[in-house]
mmCIF file of C-alpha atoms in Angstrom:
data_model
loop_
_atom_site.group_PDB
_atom_site.id
_atom_site.type_symbol
_atom_site.label_atom_id
_atom_site.label_comp_id
_atom_site.label_asym_id
_atom_site.label_seq_id
_atom_site.Cartn_x
_atom_site.Cartn_y
_atom_site.Cartn_z
ATOM 1 C CA MET A 1 36.312 -43.423 3.288
ATOM 2 C CA GLU A 2 35.368 -46.522 5.235
ATOM 3 C CA ILE A 3 31.765 -46.300 3.992
ATOM 4 C CA ILE A 4 32.925 -46.045 0.373
ATOM 5 C CA SER A 5 35.190 -49.081 0.815
ATOM 6 C CA SER A 6 32.324 -51.052 2.349
ATOM 7 C CA LEU A 7 29.973 -50.059 -0.480
ATOM 8 C CA PHE A 8 32.585 -50.975 -3.084
ATOM 9 C CA LEU A 9 33.097 -54.366 -1.415
ATOM 10 C CA LEU A 10 29.333 -54.958 -1.266
ATOM 11 C CA PHE A 11 28.952 -53.939 -4.911
ATOM 12 C CA SER A 12 31.829 -56.245 -5.933
ATOM 13 C CA ILE A 13 30.376 -59.206 -4.069
ATOM 14 C CA SER A 14 26.918 -58.544 -5.508
ATOM 15 C CA PHE A 15 28.319 -58.235 -9.025
ATOM 16 C CA ASN A 16 30.301 -61.455 -8.673
ATOM 17 C CA TYR A 17 27.306 -63.290 -7.255
ATOM 18 C CA ILE A 18 24.998 -62.067 -10.006
ATOM 19 C CA GLY A 19 27.640 -62.647 -12.661
ATOM 20 C CA ASN A 20 28.185 -66.219 -11.529
ATOM 21 C CA TRP A 21 24.465 -66.821 -11.319
ATOM 22 C CA ASN A 22 24.051 -65.609 -14.898
ATOM 23 C CA LEU A 23 26.913 -67.809 -16.033
ATOM 24 C CA VAL A 24 25.293 -70.864 -14.443
ATOM 25 C CA PHE A 25 21.960 -69.821 -15.918
ATOM 26 C CA ALA A 26 23.573 -69.550 -19.365
ATOM 27 C CA ASP A 27 25.029 -73.052 -18.960
ATOM 28 C CA ASP A 28 21.636 -74.362 -17.861
ATOM 29 C CA THR A 29 20.075 -72.710 -20.888
ATOM 30 C CA LEU A 30 22.590 -74.319 -23.239
ATOM 31 C CA ILE A 31 22.062 -77.717 -21.625
ATOM 32 C CA LYS A 32 18.286 -77.397 -21.905
ATOM 33 C CA THR A 33 18.562 -76.166 -25.502
ATOM 34 C CA GLN A 34 20.719 -79.125 -26.498
ATOM 35 C CA CYS A 35 18.568 -81.676 -24.653
ATOM 36 C CA HIS A 36 15.114 -80.258 -25.463
ATOM 37 C CA ASN A 37 14.615 -82.258 -28.687
ATOM 38 C CA ALA A 38 15.169 -85.590 -26.963
ATOM 39 C CA GLU A 39 12.146 -87.793 -26.365
ATOM 40 C CA VAL A 40 13.001 -87.675 -22.661
ATOM 41 C CA PRO A 41 14.890 -84.386 -22.139
ATOM 42 C CA GLU A 42 15.030 -84.943 -18.368
ATOM 43 C CA ALA A 43 17.326 -87.965 -18.808
ATOM 44 C CA CYS A 44 19.643 -85.942 -21.026
ATOM 45 C CA ILE A 45 19.656 -82.941 -18.675
ATOM 46 C CA GLN A 46 20.321 -85.123 -15.619
ATOM 47 C CA CYS A 47 23.198 -86.882 -17.405
ATOM 48 C CA VAL A 48 24.814 -83.619 -18.487
ATOM 49 C CA LYS A 49 24.399 -81.886 -15.126
ATOM 50 C CA SER A 50 25.936 -84.878 -13.346
ATOM 51 C CA ASP A 51 29.244 -84.203 -15.111
ATOM 52 C CA PRO A 52 31.420 -81.364 -13.786
ATOM 53 C CA ARG A 53 32.541 -80.596 -17.357
ATOM 54 C CA SER A 54 29.017 -79.339 -18.088
ATOM 55 C CA GLN A 55 29.730 -75.948 -16.498
ATOM 56 C CA SER A 56 32.194 -75.106 -19.271
ATOM 57 C CA ALA A 57 30.873 -77.317 -22.073
ATOM 58 C CA ASP A 58 29.822 -76.043 -25.470
ATOM 59 C CA LYS A 59 27.297 -77.984 -27.562
ATOM 60 C CA VAL A 60 29.922 -80.502 -28.733
ATOM 61 C CA GLY A 61 31.049 -80.913 -25.121
ATOM 62 C CA ILE A 62 27.463 -81.624 -24.117
ATOM 63 C CA ALA A 63 27.247 -84.323 -26.802
ATOM 64 C CA ALA A 64 30.513 -85.800 -25.491
ATOM 65 C CA ILE A 65 29.109 -85.876 -21.947
ATOM 66 C CA VAL A 66 25.973 -87.695 -23.129
ATOM 67 C CA ILE A 67 28.104 -90.244 -25.006
ATOM 68 C CA THR A 68 30.126 -90.741 -21.812
ATOM 69 C CA CYS A 69 26.895 -91.427 -19.903
ATOM 70 C CA ILE A 70 25.865 -93.969 -22.559
ATOM 71 C CA SER A 71 29.261 -95.650 -22.356
ATOM 72 C CA ASN A 72 29.032 -95.833 -18.563
ATOM 73 C CA LYS A 73 25.567 -97.367 -18.865
ATOM 74 C CA ALA A 74 26.910 -99.895 -21.415
ATOM 75 C CA MET A 75 29.590 -100.871 -18.904
ATOM 76 C CA THR A 76 26.949 -101.371 -16.193
ATOM 77 C CA LEU A 77 24.776 -103.450 -18.523
ATOM 78 C CA GLU A 78 27.745 -105.532 -19.647
ATOM 79 C CA SER A 79 28.536 -106.318 -16.021
ATOM 80 C CA ASN A 80 24.882 -107.132 -15.295
ATOM 81 C CA MET A 81 24.738 -109.556 -18.233
ATOM 82 C CA THR A 82 27.867 -111.301 -16.962
ATOM 83 C CA VAL A 83 26.311 -111.746 -13.508
ATOM 84 C CA LEU A 84 22.992 -112.918 -14.954
ATOM 85 C CA ALA A 85 24.693 -115.387 -17.321
ATOM 86 C CA SER A 86 26.611 -116.914 -14.423
ATOM 87 C CA SER A 87 23.456 -117.352 -12.356
ATOM 88 C CA VAL A 88 21.070 -118.981 -14.852
ATOM 89 C CA HIS A 89 20.905 -122.700 -15.510
ATOM 90 C CA ASP A 90 19.060 -122.666 -18.835
ATOM 91 C CA LYS A 91 21.738 -123.270 -21.484
ATOM 92 C CA ASP A 92 20.054 -121.226 -24.230
ATOM 93 C CA LEU A 93 19.453 -118.276 -21.933
ATOM 94 C CA LYS A 94 23.030 -118.442 -20.660
ATOM 95 C CA LEU A 95 24.310 -118.246 -24.260
ATOM 96 C CA VAL A 96 22.043 -115.298 -25.069
ATOM 97 C CA LEU A 97 23.146 -113.421 -21.949
ATOM 98 C CA GLN A 98 26.796 -114.131 -22.744
ATOM 99 C CA ASP A 99 26.185 -112.835 -26.262
ATOM 100 C CA CYS A 100 24.578 -109.721 -24.751
ATOM 101 C CA GLN A 101 27.670 -109.189 -22.626
ATOM 102 C CA LYS A 102 29.876 -109.409 -25.730
ATOM 103 C CA GLU A 103 27.612 -107.108 -27.742
ATOM 104 C CA LEU A 104 27.572 -104.509 -24.960
ATOM 105 C CA SER A 105 31.357 -104.695 -24.787
ATOM 106 C CA ASP A 106 31.405 -104.034 -28.546
ATOM 107 C CA ALA A 107 28.972 -101.157 -27.979
ATOM 108 C CA LYS A 108 31.460 -99.585 -25.540
ATOM 109 C CA THR A 109 34.131 -99.833 -28.252
ATOM 110 C CA ASN A 110 31.775 -98.168 -30.730
ATOM 111 C CA LEU A 111 31.099 -95.381 -28.246
ATOM 112 C CA THR A 112 34.819 -94.829 -27.639
ATOM 113 C CA THR A 113 35.324 -94.538 -31.390
ATOM 114 C CA ALA A 114 32.289 -92.232 -31.581
ATOM 115 C CA MET A 115 34.003 -89.892 -29.102
ATOM 116 C CA ASP A 116 37.083 -89.798 -31.317
ATOM 117 C CA ARG A 117 34.936 -89.026 -34.371
ATOM 118 C CA LEU A 118 33.101 -86.309 -32.430
ATOM 119 C CA LYS A 119 36.414 -84.661 -31.492
ATOM 120 C CA ASN A 120 37.410 -84.776 -35.182
ATOM 121 C CA LYS A 121 34.069 -83.173 -36.176
ATOM 122 C CA ASP A 122 33.000 -86.253 -38.147
ATOM 123 C CA TYR A 123 29.400 -85.981 -36.991
ATOM 124 C CA ASP A 124 27.877 -88.424 -39.488
ATOM 125 C CA GLN A 125 30.242 -91.159 -38.332
ATOM 126 C CA THR A 126 29.647 -90.220 -34.693
ATOM 127 C CA ASN A 127 25.909 -90.699 -35.114
ATOM 128 C CA TYR A 128 26.424 -93.915 -37.053
ATOM 129 C CA LEU A 129 28.509 -95.363 -34.216
ATOM 130 C CA VAL A 130 26.089 -94.262 -31.479
ATOM 131 C CA ASN A 131 23.242 -95.804 -33.477
ATOM 132 C CA HIS A 132 25.257 -98.991 -33.993
ATOM 133 C CA ALA A 133 25.881 -99.223 -30.233
ATOM 134 C CA LEU A 134 22.159 -98.693 -29.635
ATOM 135 C CA GLN A 135 21.282 -101.468 -32.078
ATOM 136 C CA LYS A 136 23.431 -103.899 -30.088
ATOM 137 C CA GLU A 137 21.381 -103.151 -26.969
ATOM 138 C CA PHE A 138 18.096 -103.511 -28.913
ATOM 139 C CA ASP A 139 19.253 -106.885 -30.263
ATOM 140 C CA CYS A 140 20.155 -108.048 -26.763
ATOM 141 C CA LYS A 141 16.765 -107.048 -25.369
ATOM 142 C CA LYS A 142 14.961 -108.770 -28.254
ATOM 143 C CA ASN A 143 16.980 -111.992 -27.972
ATOM 144 C CA VAL A 144 16.375 -112.222 -24.233
ATOM 145 C CA GLY A 145 12.674 -111.499 -24.772
ATOM 146 C CA ASP A 146 12.446 -114.188 -27.451
ATOM 147 C CA LEU A 147 13.323 -116.712 -24.743
ATOM 148 C CA GLN A 148 10.517 -115.365 -22.547
ATOM 149 C CA PHE A 149 12.992 -114.327 -19.879
ATOM 150 C CA THR A 150 12.156 -111.210 -17.901
ATOM 151 C CA LEU A 151 15.201 -109.181 -17.016
ATOM 152 C CA PRO A 152 15.368 -107.669 -13.525
ATOM 153 C CA THR A 153 13.727 -104.248 -13.232
ATOM 154 C CA THR A 154 17.024 -102.524 -12.523
ATOM 155 C CA VAL A 155 18.506 -103.918 -15.739
ATOM 156 C CA LEU A 156 15.409 -102.931 -17.722
ATOM 157 C CA ASN A 157 15.607 -99.418 -16.251
ATOM 158 C CA ASP A 158 19.278 -99.178 -17.237
ATOM 159 C CA MET A 159 18.397 -100.352 -20.750
ATOM 160 C CA THR A 160 15.661 -97.734 -21.020
ATOM 161 C CA LEU A 161 18.061 -95.006 -19.915
ATOM 162 C CA TYR A 162 20.674 -96.290 -22.391
ATOM 163 C CA GLU A 163 18.084 -95.980 -25.170
ATOM 164 C CA GLU A 164 16.924 -92.520 -24.069
ATOM 165 C CA LEU A 165 20.467 -91.166 -23.868
ATOM 166 C CA SER A 166 21.438 -92.706 -27.209
ATOM 167 C CA GLU A 167 18.457 -91.059 -28.861
ATOM 168 C CA ALA A 168 19.312 -87.751 -27.168
ATOM 169 C CA ALA A 169 22.949 -87.901 -28.318
ATOM 170 C CA MET A 170 21.928 -88.578 -31.921
ATOM 171 C CA ARG A 171 19.450 -85.679 -31.899
ATOM 172 C CA ILE A 172 22.032 -83.310 -30.432
ATOM 173 C CA ILE A 173 24.622 -84.351 -33.031
ATOM 174 C CA ASP A 174 22.069 -84.139 -35.866
ATOM 175 C CA ARG A 175 21.851 -80.403 -35.201
ATOM 176 C CA PHE A 176 25.595 -80.037 -35.902
ATOM 177 C CA LEU A 177 25.107 -81.159 -39.500
#
């Protein structure tokens, strides 16, 4: 009887281990499927996997996680623009950086509204708002570049990631339509 109990316990543990592994694999598959059309799928996958909600997220949940990552990046960029604006002496550059800070704050608002639209299954409006938030970052980068100012590498890297994730979110949401 003891041998049968031991075998049953071993079988149960093995089944649970394999079952959990398959569940994680299924989640990984869904994440990769949703992110694979992005220009940089690795950025999308890394964003989604960094959020604990990803283990139970459906495709709309994955889009919500990506929008959260974009919003977090907008917050970082907004803070960076505030610091940069306070440290430059050129008046025109200071004004442009302050405008960038305001535009990135507006982008965060757009992304918050995009999340609400996503939850209400208004996917066209969700994409419009994500795109609008992306345009604010593009405008900031262009205006700073027009003044021949080179942003710090860390800020440029954050901007690139912001763009990659925005593009990924829009492609994911496009497939809902």
